[in-house]
PDB file of C-alpha atoms in Angstrom:
ATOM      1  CA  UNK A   1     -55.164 -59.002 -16.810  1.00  0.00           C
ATOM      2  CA  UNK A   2     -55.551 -59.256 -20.541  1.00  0.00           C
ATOM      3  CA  UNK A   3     -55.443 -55.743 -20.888  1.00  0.00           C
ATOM      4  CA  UNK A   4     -52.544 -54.941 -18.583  1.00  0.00           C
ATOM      5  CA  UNK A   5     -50.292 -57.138 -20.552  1.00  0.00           C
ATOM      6  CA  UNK A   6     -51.102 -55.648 -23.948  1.00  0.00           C
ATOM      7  CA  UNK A   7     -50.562 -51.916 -22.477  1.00  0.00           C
ATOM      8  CA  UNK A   8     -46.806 -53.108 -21.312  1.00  0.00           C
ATOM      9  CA  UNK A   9     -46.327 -54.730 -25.201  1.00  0.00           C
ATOM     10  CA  UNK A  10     -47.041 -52.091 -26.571  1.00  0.00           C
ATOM     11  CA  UNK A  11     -45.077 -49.205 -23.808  1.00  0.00           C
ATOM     12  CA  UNK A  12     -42.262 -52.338 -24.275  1.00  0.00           C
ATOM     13  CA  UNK A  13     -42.109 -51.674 -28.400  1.00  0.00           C
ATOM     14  CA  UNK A  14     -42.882 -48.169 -28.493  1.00  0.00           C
ATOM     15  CA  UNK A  15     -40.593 -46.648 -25.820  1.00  0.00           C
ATOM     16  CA  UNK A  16     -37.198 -48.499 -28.342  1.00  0.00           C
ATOM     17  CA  UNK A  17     -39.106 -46.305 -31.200  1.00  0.00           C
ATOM     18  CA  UNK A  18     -39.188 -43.265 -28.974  1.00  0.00           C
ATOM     19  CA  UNK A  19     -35.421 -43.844 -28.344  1.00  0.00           C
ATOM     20  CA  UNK A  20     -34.185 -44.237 -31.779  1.00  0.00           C
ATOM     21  CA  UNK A  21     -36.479 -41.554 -33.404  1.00  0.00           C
ATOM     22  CA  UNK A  22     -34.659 -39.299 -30.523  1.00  0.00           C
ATOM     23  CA  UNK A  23     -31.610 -40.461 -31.858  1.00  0.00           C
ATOM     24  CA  UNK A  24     -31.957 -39.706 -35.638  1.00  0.00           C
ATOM     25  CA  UNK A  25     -33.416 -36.462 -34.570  1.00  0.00           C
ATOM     26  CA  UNK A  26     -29.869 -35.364 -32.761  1.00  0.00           C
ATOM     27  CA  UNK A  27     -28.028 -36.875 -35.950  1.00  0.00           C
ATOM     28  CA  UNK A  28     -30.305 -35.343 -38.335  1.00  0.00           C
ATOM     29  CA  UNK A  29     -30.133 -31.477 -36.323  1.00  0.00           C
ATOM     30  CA  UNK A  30     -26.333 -32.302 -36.209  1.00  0.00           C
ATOM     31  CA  UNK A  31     -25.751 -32.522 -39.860  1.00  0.00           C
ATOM     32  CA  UNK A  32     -27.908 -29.640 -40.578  1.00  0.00           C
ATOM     33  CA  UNK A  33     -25.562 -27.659 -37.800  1.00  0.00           C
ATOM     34  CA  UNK A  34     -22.224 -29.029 -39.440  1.00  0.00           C
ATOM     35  CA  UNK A  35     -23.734 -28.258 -43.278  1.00  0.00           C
ATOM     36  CA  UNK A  36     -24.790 -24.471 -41.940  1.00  0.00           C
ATOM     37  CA  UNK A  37     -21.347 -23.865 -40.431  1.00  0.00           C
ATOM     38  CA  UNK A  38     -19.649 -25.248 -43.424  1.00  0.00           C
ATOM     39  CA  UNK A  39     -21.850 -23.043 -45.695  1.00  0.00           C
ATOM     40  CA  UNK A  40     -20.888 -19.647 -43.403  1.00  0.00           C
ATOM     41  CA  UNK A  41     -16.938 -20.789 -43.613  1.00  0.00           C
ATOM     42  CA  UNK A  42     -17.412 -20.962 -47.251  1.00  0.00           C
ATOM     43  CA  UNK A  43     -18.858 -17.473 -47.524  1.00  0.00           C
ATOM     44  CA  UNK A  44     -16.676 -15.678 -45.474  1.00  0.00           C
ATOM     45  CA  UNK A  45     -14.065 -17.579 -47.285  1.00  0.00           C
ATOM     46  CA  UNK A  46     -15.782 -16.349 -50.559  1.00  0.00           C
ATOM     47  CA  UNK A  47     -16.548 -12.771 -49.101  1.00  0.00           C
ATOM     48  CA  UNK A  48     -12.844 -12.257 -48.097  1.00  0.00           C
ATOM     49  CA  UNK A  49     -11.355 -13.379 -51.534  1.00  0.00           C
ATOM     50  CA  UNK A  50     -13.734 -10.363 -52.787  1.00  0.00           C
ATOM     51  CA  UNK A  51     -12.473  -8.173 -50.345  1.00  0.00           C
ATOM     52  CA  UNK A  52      -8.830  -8.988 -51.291  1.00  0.00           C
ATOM     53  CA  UNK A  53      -9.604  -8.900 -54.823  1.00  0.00           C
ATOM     54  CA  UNK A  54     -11.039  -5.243 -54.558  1.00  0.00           C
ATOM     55  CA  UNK A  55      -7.900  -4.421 -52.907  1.00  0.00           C
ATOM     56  CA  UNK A  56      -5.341  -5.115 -55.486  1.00  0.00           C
ATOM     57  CA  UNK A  57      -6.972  -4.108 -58.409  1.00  0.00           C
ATOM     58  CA  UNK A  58      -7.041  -0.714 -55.866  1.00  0.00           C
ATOM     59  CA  UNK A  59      -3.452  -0.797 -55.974  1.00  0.00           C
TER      60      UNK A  59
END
């Protein structure tokens, strides 16, 4: 009886854990999406401004 009620304590704490460690997980892989496509926006930002640059000075 003992037993049983210590195995649901500790399914009861550690399934709240499971939860928010899911949580920060989707946050964390978010940011990391949003910071990669930032980064790509800022180099074909970057790699068009080159582009455009070469292009005058051609004319």
């Amino acid at each position: 009886m003992i037993e049983k009620s210590n195995t649901l304590m500790i399914q009861s704490i550690s399934f709240p854990i499971f939860l928010l460690n899911s949580i920060f997980a989707c946050c964390f892989l978010l940011k990391a999406a949003r910071m990669q496509h930032l980064h790509d926006n800022t180099m074909i930002k970057q790699e068009e401004e080159d582009a455009n640059k070469k292009l005058m000075e051609t004319f």
